[in-house]
Backbone as CSV, one residue per row, in Angstrom:
resi,resn,N_x,N_y,N_z,CA_x,CA_y,CA_z,C_x,C_y,C_z
1,MET,-12.829,-8.574,-6.837,-11.782,-8.820,-5.808,-12.263,-8.538,-4.437
2,PHE,-12.094,-9.419,-3.461,-12.432,-9.248,-2.083,-11.389,-8.475,-1.334
3,ARG,-11.699,-7.282,-0.932,-10.716,-6.494,-0.139,-10.754,-6.973,1.337
4,THR,-9.534,-7.281,1.875,-9.487,-7.779,3.192,-9.519,-6.735,4.239
5,ALA,-10.750,-6.327,4.582,-10.825,-5.248,5.623,-12.041,-5.582,6.485
6,THR,-12.005,-6.758,7.016,-13.107,-7.219,7.894,-12.595,-7.390,9.340
7,VAL,-13.482,-7.667,10.266,-13.163,-7.712,11.701,-12.417,-9.081,11.947
8,ILE,-11.439,-8.990,12.785,-10.717,-10.212,13.160,-10.752,-10.309,14.691
9,SER,-10.164,-11.413,15.185,-10.275,-11.668,16.650,-9.430,-10.741,17.506
10,VAL,-9.683,-10.720,18.792,-8.906,-9.812,19.706,-7.506,-10.273,19.929
11,CYS,-7.023,-11.396,19.438,-5.720,-11.835,19.604,-4.639,-10.890,19.017
12,LEU,-5.049,-9.813,18.200,-4.101,-8.868,17.698,-3.978,-7.651,18.589
13,VAL,-4.471,-7.688,19.788,-4.340,-6.512,20.684,-2.886,-6.343,20.984
14,ALA,-2.159,-7.362,21.255,-0.688,-7.265,21.434,0.024,-7.069,20.142
15,VAL,0.919,-6.107,20.087,1.675,-5.884,18.821,2.445,-7.150,18.456
16,PRO,2.242,-7.716,17.315,2.959,-8.990,16.921,4.394,-8.705,16.568
17,ALA,5.132,-9.769,16.706,6.516,-9.758,16.257,6.495,-9.761,14.782
18,LEU,7.710,-9.533,14.117,7.791,-9.409,12.685,7.465,-10.729,12.027
19,ALA,8.048,-11.852,12.600,7.721,-13.196,12.040,6.376,-13.611,12.514
20,GLN,5.519,-14.084,11.583,4.207,-14.535,11.878,3.874,-15.836,11.072
21,SER,2.747,-16.457,11.402,2.311,-17.589,10.615,0.756,-17.500,10.709
22,VAL,0.132,-18.042,9.720,-1.289,-18.096,9.618,-1.735,-19.558,9.802
23,ASP,-2.314,-19.918,10.960,-2.771,-21.266,11.161,-4.191,-21.485,10.710
24,SER,-4.953,-20.423,10.726,-6.392,-20.520,10.290,-6.831,-19.174,9.666
25,VAL,-7.788,-19.294,8.866,-8.324,-18.093,8.186,-9.817,-17.830,8.653
26,GLU,-10.083,-16.636,8.925,-11.439,-16.195,9.360,-11.908,-14.989,8.642
27,TYR,-12.907,-15.020,7.856,-13.269,-13.872,7.042,-13.857,-12.728,7.900
28,GLY,-14.449,-13.102,9.085,-15.107,-12.093,9.907,-16.509,-11.930,9.409
29,PRO,-17.313,-11.051,10.081,-18.708,-10.923,9.784,-19.024,-9.967,8.555
30,ARG,-18.067,-9.134,8.160,-18.391,-8.124,7.088,-18.918,-8.770,5.817
31,PRO,-18.289,-9.811,5.179,-18.754,-10.331,3.880,-20.265,-10.670,3.975
32,LEU,-20.700,-11.459,4.940,-22.093,-11.835,5.097,-22.921,-10.652,5.456
33,TYR,-22.397,-9.698,6.204,-23.205,-8.519,6.508,-23.544,-7.773,5.217
34,LEU,-22.592,-7.673,4.323,-22.840,-6.966,3.083,-23.775,-7.792,2.173
35,ILE,-23.662,-9.121,2.180,-24.549,-10.001,1.375,-25.969,-9.881,1.872
36,ASP,-26.116,-9.831,3.195,-27.452,-9.761,3.828,-28.193,-8.497,3.378
37,ARG,-27.449,-7.452,3.073,-28.141,-6.179,2.701,-28.404,-6.061,1.199
38,MET,-27.985,-7.079,0.419,-28.286,-7.019,-0.962,-29.752,-7.284,-1.337
39,ASP,-30.232,-6.897,-2.520,-31.505,-7.162,-2.929,-31.551,-8.694,-3.298
40,ASP,-32.674,-9.299,-2.985,-32.862,-10.671,-3.297,-32.660,-10.899,-4.810
41,GLY,-32.043,-12.038,-5.185,-31.800,-12.294,-6.563,-30.787,-13.444,-6.740
42,PRO,-30.454,-13.881,-8.006,-29.575,-14.946,-8.196,-28.204,-14.723,-7.544
43,LEU,-27.668,-13.495,-7.678,-26.282,-13.248,-7.229,-26.294,-13.345,-5.676
44,LYS,-27.245,-12.838,-4.970,-27.307,-12.952,-3.536,-27.403,-14.495,-3.133
45,GLU,-28.279,-15.231,-3.886,-28.450,-16.603,-3.577,-27.072,-17.369,-3.777
46,LYS,-26.363,-17.029,-4.871,-25.106,-17.722,-5.063,-24.106,-17.417,-3.966
47,LEU,-23.993,-16.160,-3.619,-23.086,-15.721,-2.528,-23.453,-16.359,-1.206
48,MET,-24.689,-16.398,-0.898,-25.239,-17.106,0.315,-24.852,-18.535,0.388
49,SER,-24.764,-19.162,-0.789,-24.445,-20.581,-0.800,-23.060,-20.874,-0.265
50,CYS,-22.214,-19.785,-0.225,-20.861,-19.947,0.293,-20.731,-19.868,1.789
51,THR,-21.857,-19.664,2.449,-21.862,-19.401,3.811,-21.141,-20.490,4.664
52,GLY,-21.285,-21.737,4.357,-20.705,-22.752,5.133,-19.289,-23.219,4.689
53,GLN,-18.737,-22.477,3.694,-17.426,-23.018,3.198,-16.346,-22.739,4.204
54,GLU,-15.262,-23.546,4.121,-14.169,-23.452,4.991,-13.227,-22.337,4.484
55,ALA,-12.967,-21.359,5.225,-12.108,-20.165,4.847,-10.679,-20.619,4.639
56,SER,-10.096,-20.120,3.533,-8.702,-20.519,3.185,-8.085,-19.325,2.448
57,PRO,-6.765,-19.222,2.405,-6.126,-18.156,1.671,-6.351,-18.335,0.236
58,SER,-6.384,-17.130,-0.465,-6.666,-17.214,-1.937,-5.806,-16.203,-2.646
59,LEU,-5.205,-16.526,-3.778,-4.452,-15.603,-4.523,-5.384,-14.555,-5.229
60,PHE,-6.655,-14.794,-5.174,-7.666,-13.870,-5.773,-7.907,-12.728,-4.737
61,SER,-7.416,-12.856,-3.525,-7.688,-11.887,-2.465,-6.284,-11.235,-2.216
62,ILE,-6.226,-9.948,-2.414,-5.020,-9.176,-2.297,-5.132,-8.162,-1.153
63,GLY,-4.220,-8.147,-0.266,-4.247,-7.208,0.915,-3.666,-5.886,0.427
64,HIS,-4.465,-5.021,-0.098,-4.056,-3.694,-0.581,-3.700,-2.780,0.591
65,ARG,-2.407,-2.570,0.873,-1.886,-1.881,1.971,-2.177,-2.652,3.240
66,GLY,-2.415,-3.889,3.153,-2.809,-4.717,4.292,-4.350,-4.782,4.445
67,ALA,-4.801,-4.359,5.579,-6.260,-4.222,5.817,-6.508,-2.806,6.303
68,PRO,-6.371,-1.784,5.459,-6.323,-0.376,5.910,-7.606,0.218,6.282
69,MET,-8.757,-0.490,6.168,-9.979,0.127,6.740,-10.088,-0.096,8.247
70,GLN,-9.247,-0.931,8.764,-9.278,-1.199,10.193,-7.986,-0.990,10.908
71,PHE,-6.826,-1.149,10.215,-5.506,-1.012,10.814,-4.742,0.021,10.061
72,PRO,-3.802,0.698,10.694,-2.956,1.648,10.066,-2.222,0.923,8.867
73,GLU,-2.299,1.527,7.755,-1.891,0.852,6.479,-0.315,0.641,6.530
74,HIS,0.101,-0.377,5.785,1.538,-0.706,5.599,2.210,-0.964,6.913
75,THR,1.508,-1.528,7.882,2.110,-1.957,9.167,2.088,-3.435,9.269
76,VAL,2.890,-3.994,10.270,2.849,-5.383,10.511,1.443,-5.844,10.826
77,GLU,0.771,-5.113,11.662,-0.612,-5.473,12.116,-1.541,-5.502,10.932
78,SER,-1.451,-4.504,10.091,-2.427,-4.488,8.965,-2.202,-5.663,8.074
79,ASN,-0.991,-6.072,7.858,-0.773,-7.185,6.899,-1.039,-8.535,7.545
80,VAL,-0.773,-8.665,8.803,-1.082,-9.871,9.555,-2.698,-10.144,9.473
81,ALA,-3.371,-8.990,9.763,-4.786,-9.083,9.659,-5.299,-9.449,8.236
82,ALA,-4.686,-8.922,7.242,-5.127,-9.255,5.840,-4.870,-10.767,5.544
83,ALA,-3.776,-11.304,5.970,-3.439,-12.710,5.783,-4.401,-13.577,6.569
84,ARG,-4.749,-13.172,7.784,-5.658,-13.966,8.620,-7.056,-13.904,8.084
85,MET,-7.397,-12.972,7.085,-8.666,-12.903,6.424,-8.586,-13.486,5.085
86,GLY,-7.491,-14.145,4.747,-7.432,-14.906,3.500,-6.656,-14.295,2.393
87,ALA,-6.010,-13.166,2.568,-5.274,-12.605,1.432,-4.060,-13.481,1.107
88,GLY,-3.992,-13.980,-0.083,-2.849,-14.739,-0.532,-1.702,-13.955,-1.142
89,ILE,-1.988,-12.667,-1.475,-1.000,-11.752,-1.943,-1.056,-10.494,-1.138
90,LEU,0.117,-9.954,-0.741,0.119,-8.707,0.061,0.991,-7.606,-0.656
91,GLU,0.653,-6.390,-0.352,1.260,-5.293,-1.064,2.053,-4.395,-0.196
92,CYS,3.239,-4.035,-0.614,4.056,-2.925,0.051,4.126,-1.878,-1.041
93,ASP,3.531,-0.733,-0.878,3.860,0.430,-1.707,5.237,0.957,-1.313
94,VAL,6.129,1.126,-2.279,7.548,1.352,-1.999,7.883,2.840,-2.256
95,THR,8.396,3.502,-1.189,8.997,4.829,-1.337,10.386,4.772,-0.826
96,CYS,11.161,5.865,-0.799,12.521,5.888,-0.332,12.702,6.975,0.639
97,THR,13.634,6.772,1.604,14.055,7.781,2.509,15.151,8.658,2.036
98,GLN,15.567,9.615,2.786,16.600,10.491,2.404,17.885,9.748,2.172
99,ASP,18.161,8.723,2.990,19.377,7.904,2.847,19.108,6.719,1.895
100,LEU,18.088,6.742,1.050,17.898,5.883,-0.076,17.513,4.463,0.375
101,GLU,16.830,4.341,1.516,16.328,3.005,1.970,14.855,2.938,1.539
102,LEU,14.472,1.730,1.172,13.101,1.491,0.753,12.163,1.164,1.869
103,VAL,11.076,1.862,1.981,10.079,1.650,3.004,8.701,1.478,2.491
104,CYS,7.805,1.021,3.277,6.389,0.855,2.829,5.532,2.064,3.167
105,ARG,5.190,2.849,2.254,4.244,4.037,2.342,3.489,4.096,1.136
106,HIS,2.241,4.514,1.245,1.400,4.551,0.023,1.789,5.690,-0.904
107,ALA,2.428,6.731,-0.309,2.851,7.807,-1.162,4.110,8.411,-0.593
108,GLN,5.006,8.985,-1.335,6.212,9.637,-0.854,5.918,10.821,0.099
109,ASN,4.754,11.373,-0.083,4.381,12.537,0.661,3.085,12.404,1.458
110,ASP,2.978,11.319,2.217,1.776,11.161,3.001,2.011,11.005,4.580
111,LEU,3.263,11.346,4.984,3.517,11.122,6.454,2.653,12.016,7.365
112,HIS,2.140,13.048,6.807,1.323,14.002,7.617,-0.069,13.471,7.889
113,THR,-0.457,12.471,7.034,-1.808,11.883,7.304,-1.695,10.430,7.820
114,THR,-0.526,9.754,7.623,-0.426,8.408,7.998,0.448,8.093,9.195
115,THR,1.058,9.201,9.749,1.898,8.972,10.950,1.700,10.225,11.856
116,ASN,2.355,10.214,12.983,2.328,11.315,14.009,3.355,12.319,13.786
117,ILE,3.974,12.387,12.574,5.202,13.229,12.410,4.938,14.727,12.795
118,LEU,3.795,15.264,12.605,3.570,16.705,12.902,3.604,16.933,14.369
119,ALA,3.412,15.907,15.205,3.471,16.050,16.663,4.767,15.642,17.182
120,THR,5.892,15.581,16.340,7.181,15.204,16.743,8.200,16.277,16.318
121,PRO,9.383,16.210,16.811,10.451,17.164,16.349,10.739,17.133,14.874
122,LEU,10.285,15.973,14.226,10.558,15.771,12.764,9.563,16.619,11.960
123,ALA,8.647,17.283,12.634,7.720,18.259,11.915,8.567,19.349,11.218
124,ASP,9.783,19.577,11.714,10.623,20.615,11.114,11.048,20.208,9.771
125,THR,11.038,18.893,9.438,11.512,18.398,8.147,10.423,18.559,7.063
126,CYS,9.192,18.853,7.438,8.153,18.798,6.479,8.255,19.947,5.508
127,VAL,8.052,19.662,4.231,8.206,20.688,3.153,7.115,21.744,3.299
128,ALA,5.934,21.358,3.819,4.911,22.333,4.084,4.460,22.109,5.519
129,PRO,4.818,22.984,6.452,4.444,22.882,7.849,2.954,22.926,8.015
130,PHE,2.445,22.446,9.188,1.032,22.531,9.426,0.574,23.985,9.487
131,THR,-0.464,24.238,8.713,-1.174,25.528,8.681,-2.602,25.299,9.096
132,ALA,-3.067,26.023,10.144,-4.382,25.847,10.606,-5.445,26.329,9.641
133,ALA,-6.604,25.729,9.751,-7.716,26.129,8.995,-8.141,27.561,9.336
134,SER,-8.618,28.294,8.370,-9.013,29.665,8.582,-10.129,30.039,7.594
135,GLY,-11.279,30.360,8.156,-12.393,30.661,7.305,-12.728,29.506,6.404
136,ASP,-12.801,29.718,5.068,-13.048,28.734,4.058,-11.786,27.903,3.650
137,THR,-10.660,28.297,4.204,-9.391,27.667,3.816,-9.115,26.521,4.775
138,ALA,-8.957,25.289,4.189,-8.709,24.090,4.963,-7.314,24.040,5.530
139,ALA,-7.101,23.382,6.665,-5.787,23.105,7.237,-4.997,22.281,6.284
140,THR,-3.673,22.489,6.265,-2.786,21.878,5.260,-1.518,21.457,5.927
141,ALA,-0.778,20.538,5.266,0.583,20.100,5.679,1.061,19.188,4.565
142,GLU,2.389,19.026,4.407,2.970,17.979,3.613,4.293,17.622,4.126
143,CYS,4.393,16.254,4.466,5.648,15.719,4.932,6.033,14.488,4.146
144,ARG,7.295,14.461,3.762,7.761,13.518,2.746,8.770,12.526,3.390
145,THR,8.680,11.273,3.021,9.629,10.250,3.498,11.003,10.615,2.982
146,SER,11.139,11.252,1.875,12.457,11.579,1.237,13.202,12.704,2.153
147,GLU,12.471,13.250,3.070,13.101,14.358,3.857,13.713,13.816,5.136
148,ILE,13.518,12.561,5.452,14.060,11.985,6.666,14.872,10.714,6.462
149,THR,15.741,10.310,7.351,16.531,9.145,7.175,15.701,7.930,7.724
150,LEU,16.239,6.753,7.418,15.537,5.581,7.951,15.424,5.514,9.418
151,ASP,16.521,5.912,10.097,16.519,5.928,11.558,15.420,6.917,12.079
152,GLN,15.276,8.010,11.478,14.227,8.959,11.858,12.856,8.368,11.556
153,TYR,12.722,7.739,10.411,11.424,7.149,9.960,10.962,6.051,10.996
154,ARG,11.901,5.321,11.612,11.564,4.289,12.513,11.015,4.888,13.789
155,THR,11.187,6.197,14.066,10.732,6.717,15.345,9.277,7.135,15.185
156,LEU,8.640,7.141,13.999,7.319,7.549,13.786,6.266,6.497,14.222
157,THR,5.171,6.918,14.647,4.067,6.025,14.922,3.019,6.128,13.818
158,PRO,2.688,4.934,13.226,1.699,4.944,12.167,0.348,5.188,12.801
159,LYS,-0.579,5.728,11.960,-1.988,5.918,12.361,-2.858,5.713,11.153
160,MET,-4.125,5.672,11.371,-5.121,5.560,10.286,-4.916,6.771,9.365
161,ASP,-4.964,6.570,8.025,-4.743,7.610,7.059,-5.921,8.552,7.146
162,ALA,-5.678,9.700,7.684,-6.734,10.738,7.842,-6.112,12.059,8.260
163,ALA,-6.909,13.194,7.967,-6.599,14.501,8.479,-7.842,15.230,8.528
164,ASP,-7.954,16.159,9.510,-9.151,16.979,9.679,-8.899,18.333,9.105
165,GLY,-9.445,18.584,7.947,-9.270,19.834,7.252,-9.829,21.033,7.976
166,THR,-10.610,20.883,9.019,-11.225,22.046,9.735,-10.311,22.312,10.987
167,ALA,-9.236,21.583,11.218,-8.422,21.688,12.440,-7.755,22.996,12.500
168,THR,-7.658,23.465,13.775,-6.842,24.697,14.076,-5.560,24.343,14.893
169,THR,-5.426,23.045,15.265,-4.314,22.540,16.004,-3.789,21.274,15.352
170,VAL,-2.526,21.007,15.605,-1.927,19.808,15.093,-2.673,18.556,15.576
171,GLU,-2.982,18.585,16.892,-3.689,17.366,17.480,-4.959,17.150,16.852
172,ALA,-5.791,18.136,16.505,-7.005,17.923,15.884,-6.806,17.495,14.411
173,TYR,-5.817,17.999,13.711,-5.519,17.678,12.366,-5.142,16.215,12.266
174,LEU,-4.496,15.628,13.201,-4.091,14.262,13.142,-5.281,13.288,13.376
175,GLY,-6.457,13.829,13.718,-7.651,12.949,13.757,-8.351,12.892,12.497
176,GLY,-9.654,12.926,12.490,-10.394,12.948,11.243,-10.611,11.639,10.565
177,THR,-10.397,10.496,11.343,-10.664,9.147,10.711,-12.077,9.108,10.157
178,ALA,-12.230,8.707,8.926,-13.509,8.590,8.305,-14.408,7.634,8.978
179,ASP,-15.699,7.893,9.004,-16.626,7.125,9.797,-16.788,5.711,9.161
180,TRP,-16.244,5.450,7.942,-16.413,4.114,7.426,-15.069,3.349,7.729
181,ARG,-14.187,3.936,8.487,-13.058,3.244,9.021,-13.202,3.138,10.511
182,THR,-12.161,2.726,11.152,-12.166,2.655,12.639,-10.823,2.876,13.270
183,ASP,-10.795,3.395,14.461,-9.618,3.492,15.230,-9.512,2.439,16.370
184,LEU,-10.386,1.502,16.200,-10.513,0.383,17.262,-9.162,-0.345,17.487
185,TYR,-8.408,-0.555,16.392,-7.137,-1.322,16.544,-5.941,-0.372,16.489
186,SER,-6.178,0.859,16.819,-5.079,1.808,16.871,-4.734,2.214,18.353
187,ALA,-5.363,1.475,19.268,-5.036,1.772,20.640,-3.670,1.556,21.016
188,GLU,-3.008,0.563,20.453,-1.643,0.233,20.643,-0.819,0.697,19.400
189,PRO,0.387,1.185,19.596,1.152,1.713,18.456,1.412,0.542,17.452
190,ALA,1.129,0.830,16.197,1.464,-0.191,15.130,2.898,-0.166,14.755
191,THR,3.265,-1.134,13.995,4.694,-1.383,13.706,5.028,-1.056,12.253
192,ILE,5.823,0.007,12.137,6.192,0.475,10.787,7.204,-0.459,10.150
193,MET,7.320,-0.511,8.819,8.078,-1.508,8.103,8.969,-0.874,7.076
194,THR,10.106,-1.440,6.871,10.905,-1.222,5.605,10.362,-2.259,4.566
195,HIS,10.736,-2.021,3.270,10.351,-2.980,2.300,10.979,-4.316,2.496
196,ALA,12.274,-4.381,2.870,12.894,-5.644,3.171,12.223,-6.375,4.334
197,GLU,11.764,-5.644,5.299,11.092,-6.357,6.458,9.698,-6.800,5.997
198,SER,9.027,-6.075,5.058,7.785,-6.591,4.628,7.936,-7.935,3.837
199,ILE,9.106,-8.050,3.159,9.297,-9.294,2.423,9.448,-10.483,3.382
200,GLU,10.162,-10.277,4.483,10.293,-11.390,5.480,8.901,-11.640,6.194
201,LEU,8.154,-10.614,6.450,6.855,-10.805,7.058,5.978,-11.570,6.197
202,PHE,5.881,-11.157,4.914,5.027,-11.765,3.924,5.377,-13.268,3.734
203,LYS,6.640,-13.593,3.700,7.146,-14.869,3.541,6.605,-15.758,4.764
204,SER,6.793,-15.179,5.920,6.413,-15.983,7.106,4.870,-16.167,7.160
205,LEU,4.053,-15.342,6.537,2.673,-15.452,6.408,2.208,-16.385,5.405
206,GLY,3.186,-16.870,4.540,2.839,-17.671,3.398,2.227,-16.974,2.264
207,ALA,2.469,-15.696,2.154,1.759,-14.919,1.140,2.831,-14.623,-0.043
208,LYS,2.214,-14.210,-1.159,3.020,-13.835,-2.298,3.056,-12.259,-2.271
209,PHE,3.710,-11.681,-3.299,4.095,-10.236,-3.199,3.618,-9.419,-4.377
210,THR,3.110,-8.244,-4.175,2.810,-7.291,-5.285,3.201,-5.900,-4.867
211,PRO,4.518,-5.629,-4.802,4.958,-4.279,-4.407,4.713,-3.282,-5.547
212,GLU,4.358,-2.034,-5.187,4.170,-0.999,-6.160,5.285,0.090,-5.882
213,LEU,6.062,0.310,-6.930,7.142,1.366,-6.843,6.372,2.679,-7.066
214,LYS,6.364,3.526,-6.018,5.612,4.805,-6.054,6.461,5.884,-6.707
215,SER,5.731,6.823,-7.347,6.363,7.946,-7.974,6.973,8.799,-6.842
216,PRO,8.296,9.181,-7.072,8.932,9.996,-5.983,8.354,11.426,-6.123
217,SER,8.350,12.143,-4.941,7.987,13.487,-4.880,9.132,14.451,-5.051
218,VAL,10.221,13.874,-5.485,11.466,14.610,-5.614,11.918,14.382,-7.102
219,GLU,12.688,15.324,-7.675,13.251,15.151,-8.944,14.269,14.065,-8.957
220,MET,14.302,13.132,-9.867,15.322,12.134,-9.991,16.341,12.521,-11.003
221,PRO,17.659,12.243,-10.875,18.210,11.552,-9.648,18.101,12.264,-8.350
222,PHE,17.977,11.537,-7.275,17.850,12.124,-5.940,19.039,11.628,-5.114
223,ASN,19.899,12.511,-4.668,21.023,12.066,-3.891,21.884,11.100,-4.655
224,GLY,21.948,11.236,-5.998,22.695,10.241,-6.788,21.970,9.002,-7.174
225,PHE,20.671,8.979,-6.750,19.854,7.760,-6.925,18.939,8.012,-8.141
226,SER,19.179,7.271,-9.176,18.360,7.396,-10.464,17.074,6.681,-10.360
227,GLN,16.163,6.897,-11.251,14.951,6.134,-11.277,15.208,4.656,-11.550
228,GLN,16.210,4.400,-12.431,16.534,3.007,-12.676,17.190,2.369,-11.384
229,ASP,18.001,3.087,-10.663,18.523,2.566,-9.424,17.373,2.224,-8.471
230,TYR,16.374,3.074,-8.436,15.264,2.969,-7.608,14.425,1.636,-7.986
231,ALA,14.304,1.448,-9.303,13.522,0.276,-9.717,14.360,-1.019,-9.554
232,GLN,15.639,-0.889,-9.661,16.576,-2.075,-9.508,16.636,-2.455,-8.044
233,LYS,16.720,-1.459,-7.096,16.862,-1.813,-5.703,15.649,-2.533,-5.231
234,LEU,14.512,-2.281,-5.808,13.308,-2.955,-5.380,13.412,-4.509,-5.719
235,VAL,13.880,-4.816,-6.950,14.023,-6.199,-7.267,15.254,-6.789,-6.481
236,ASP,16.302,-6.121,-6.255,17.404,-6.634,-5.568,16.964,-7.123,-4.150
237,GLU,16.112,-6.432,-3.503,15.745,-6.934,-2.122,14.935,-8.221,-2.131
238,TYR,14.212,-8.531,-3.292,13.604,-9.825,-3.418,14.633,-10.900,-3.665
239,LYS,15.630,-10.545,-4.526,16.669,-11.519,-4.886,17.525,-11.823,-3.591
240,ALA,17.815,-10.791,-2.785,18.540,-11.037,-1.572,17.798,-11.903,-0.595
241,ALA,16.489,-11.804,-0.583,15.685,-12.589,0.361,15.368,-14.018,-0.230
242,GLY,15.874,-14.307,-1.408,15.653,-15.637,-2.014,14.225,-15.912,-2.514
243,VAL,13.576,-14.742,-2.821,12.114,-14.927,-3.301,12.085,-15.150,-4.811
244,PRO,11.551,-16.232,-5.302,11.496,-16.501,-6.747,10.642,-15.379,-7.447
245,ALA,11.041,-15.021,-8.642,10.369,-14.030,-9.445,8.893,-14.375,-9.694
246,SER,8.677,-15.727,-9.779,7.281,-16.169,-10.038,6.319,-15.852,-8.856
247,ASP,6.877,-15.470,-7.706,5.997,-15.068,-6.585,5.824,-13.611,-6.443
248,VAL,6.300,-12.791,-7.402,6.380,-11.328,-7.237,5.691,-10.713,-8.528
249,TRP,4.713,-9.844,-8.257,4.067,-9.119,-9.255,4.420,-7.645,-9.088
250,LEU,5.536,-7.139,-9.669,5.896,-5.718,-9.571,4.868,-4.854,-10.166
251,GLN,4.636,-3.696,-9.625,3.687,-2.690,-10.143,4.277,-1.353,-10.183
252,SER,3.879,-0.577,-11.204,4.257,0.880,-11.303,3.295,1.583,-12.204
253,PHE,3.100,2.905,-11.895,2.353,3.754,-12.787,3.257,4.372,-13.875
254,ASN,4.534,4.104,-13.692,5.519,4.642,-14.556,5.870,3.552,-15.576
255,ARG,5.452,3.823,-16.822,5.683,2.780,-17.894,7.228,2.436,-18.037
256,ASP,8.068,3.471,-17.865,9.478,3.236,-17.983,10.037,2.237,-16.946
257,ASP,9.416,2.266,-15.746,9.782,1.234,-14.682,9.586,-0.096,-15.263
258,VAL,8.392,-0.350,-15.830,7.974,-1.661,-16.242,8.903,-2.069,-17.436
259,LEU,9.235,-1.226,-18.324,10.027,-1.544,-19.419,11.500,-1.802,-18.976
260,TYR,11.923,-1.091,-17.940,13.235,-1.315,-17.272,13.319,-2.720,-16.715
261,TRP,12.273,-3.129,-16.010,12.216,-4.474,-15.476,12.247,-5.569,-16.501
262,ILE,11.511,-5.335,-17.597,11.470,-6.284,-18.667,12.850,-6.504,-19.324
263,GLU,13.611,-5.386,-19.444,14.921,-5.458,-20.064,15.974,-5.975,-19.069
264,ALA,15.996,-5.398,-17.822,17.067,-5.664,-16.890,16.903,-6.903,-16.068
265,GLU,15.613,-7.122,-15.761,15.284,-8.282,-14.904,14.113,-9.001,-15.548
266,PRO,14.327,-9.737,-16.604,13.264,-10.308,-17.414,12.401,-11.304,-16.599
267,ASP,13.029,-12.018,-15.678,12.156,-12.967,-14.871,11.134,-12.283,-14.040
268,PHE,11.602,-11.111,-13.508,10.567,-10.328,-12.726,9.691,-9.498,-13.636
269,GLY,10.315,-9.004,-14.770,9.534,-8.150,-15.706,8.415,-8.923,-16.417
270,ALA,8.492,-10.285,-16.417,7.599,-11.062,-17.163,6.149,-10.952,-16.597
271,GLN,6.036,-10.611,-15.316,4.698,-10.449,-14.747,4.572,-9.126,-14.006
272,ALA,5.379,-8.132,-14.489,5.154,-6.808,-13.973,3.891,-6.216,-14.404
273,VAL,3.325,-5.277,-13.656,2.018,-4.752,-13.962,2.178,-3.217,-14.191
274,TYR,1.701,-2.775,-15.379,1.618,-1.379,-15.644,0.287,-0.820,-15.271
275,LEU,0.297,0.071,-14.312,-0.874,0.651,-13.798,-1.187,2.010,-14.530
276,MET,-2.488,2.262,-14.776,-2.822,3.498,-15.445,-4.157,4.015,-14.737
277,ASP,-4.185,5.304,-14.493,-5.458,5.848,-14.190,-5.407,7.386,-14.562
278,GLU,-6.542,8.054,-14.275,-6.650,9.497,-14.720,-5.682,10.356,-13.907
279,TYR,-5.077,9.834,-12.807,-4.137,10.691,-12.005,-2.754,10.687,-12.556
280,ASN,-2.336,9.679,-13.332,-0.981,9.699,-13.804,-0.837,9.998,-15.265
281,ILE,-2.011,10.159,-16.023,-1.862,10.479,-17.455,-2.904,11.617,-17.698
282,ASP,-2.461,12.808,-18.090,-3.448,13.831,-18.349,-4.402,13.458,-19.512
283,GLY,-5.688,13.658,-19.452,-6.574,13.430,-20.400,-6.981,11.964,-20.578
284,TYR,-6.463,11.119,-19.638,-6.810,9.647,-19.798,-8.091,9.362,-19.124
285,SER,-8.897,8.494,-19.792,-10.084,8.042,-19.230,-10.112,6.513,-19.286
286,PRO,-10.185,5.814,-18.146,-10.144,4.344,-18.179,-11.257,3.655,-18.976
287,MET,-12.363,4.484,-19.226,-13.550,3.975,-19.919,-13.548,4.313,-21.386
288,ASP,-12.521,5.145,-21.840,-12.547,5.608,-23.229,-11.158,5.173,-23.827
289,ALA,-11.163,4.171,-24.650,-9.879,3.650,-25.161,-9.176,4.686,-26.078
290,SER,-10.004,5.587,-26.643,-9.420,6.614,-27.575,-8.475,7.523,-26.822
291,THR,-8.573,7.628,-25.494,-7.732,8.487,-24.770,-6.506,7.795,-24.236
292,TRP,-6.414,6.503,-24.404,-5.217,5.783,-23.878,-3.906,6.206,-24.641
293,PRO,-2.835,6.408,-23.950,-1.573,6.793,-24.556,-1.024,5.723,-25.499
294,ASN,-1.393,4.459,-25.244,-0.950,3.335,-26.106,-2.058,2.376,-26.196
295,THR,-2.149,1.697,-27.345,-3.064,0.642,-27.541,-2.468,-0.599,-26.781
296,MET,-3.285,-1.582,-26.579,-2.786,-2.860,-25.937,-1.839,-3.462,-26.900
297,GLU,-2.013,-3.420,-28.171,-1.002,-4.002,-29.119,0.249,-3.275,-29.040
298,GLU,0.203,-1.994,-28.946,1.477,-1.239,-28.845,2.252,-1.561,-27.476
299,LEU,1.515,-1.680,-26.400,2.065,-2.030,-25.153,2.765,-3.465,-25.250
300,LYS,2.007,-4.358,-25.892,2.608,-5.724,-26.044,3.889,-5.707,-26.829
301,SER,3.886,-4.880,-27.927,5.057,-4.864,-28.712,6.323,-4.299,-27.957
302,MET,6.112,-3.509,-26.945,7.198,-2.923,-26.136,7.819,-3.973,-25.243
303,ALA,7.091,-5.068,-24.927,7.624,-6.147,-24.104,8.401,-7.138,-24.857
């Protein structure tokens, strides 16, 4: 899979409006830069044979959080960049606010590394306030989307996902961008999105959708919102936007979410994706089938 995190033109310096279109696709120099550095051989020769091809969008290319190696993830700018580099499918990781609105965040509890929340009055809402590094103990903080309302969420400024564990001040903690990423396109504030807004943006870009329903950092039900309500609201926002189920690949690490979609929304459930890794299942190894909680045959029978 080609990850869309390459350099694009300077026309993105101005913050784009929510509605966009992609008139042309440009991969940028990174793909060929990586191929140039490969050892000589049949694979390198095959890849080099693509040098003169006309760039075009592909469903094989998925904008995972947009283009997060260069742009603040889950922002308008990040997704526009991904589409302009050929991503035919774009992703909004879905979390919820305190007032139960769906927004695009990679995790329910990542605001301290993906936004400027610690430098705003909303720092008081963080479940773990900033604690400076001391000796061998790293700086820490934890701020959750579920602790703020949608209106409060909209006041935040997205940034590259990073934190400096050696920091003794909030300002230093909010830095720490890895050297394999860049802050080049963070000079202007990026545009934060709700899930519904991401749907309209992706439609305008001509892309399809692969939202991931993220695990909440709170016990469900939350403010009367059950896990099934959460899974259903995700689907409802596509239906409200008139998006056909065939253009949507729902994702979740929670098997019950996928089974719910299959039962309650079979058109959407038909191509829902059950994600598994060592982080969501104790003792699971993706390389050892004997550790899997269910065989492929068992999972198929559940559908």
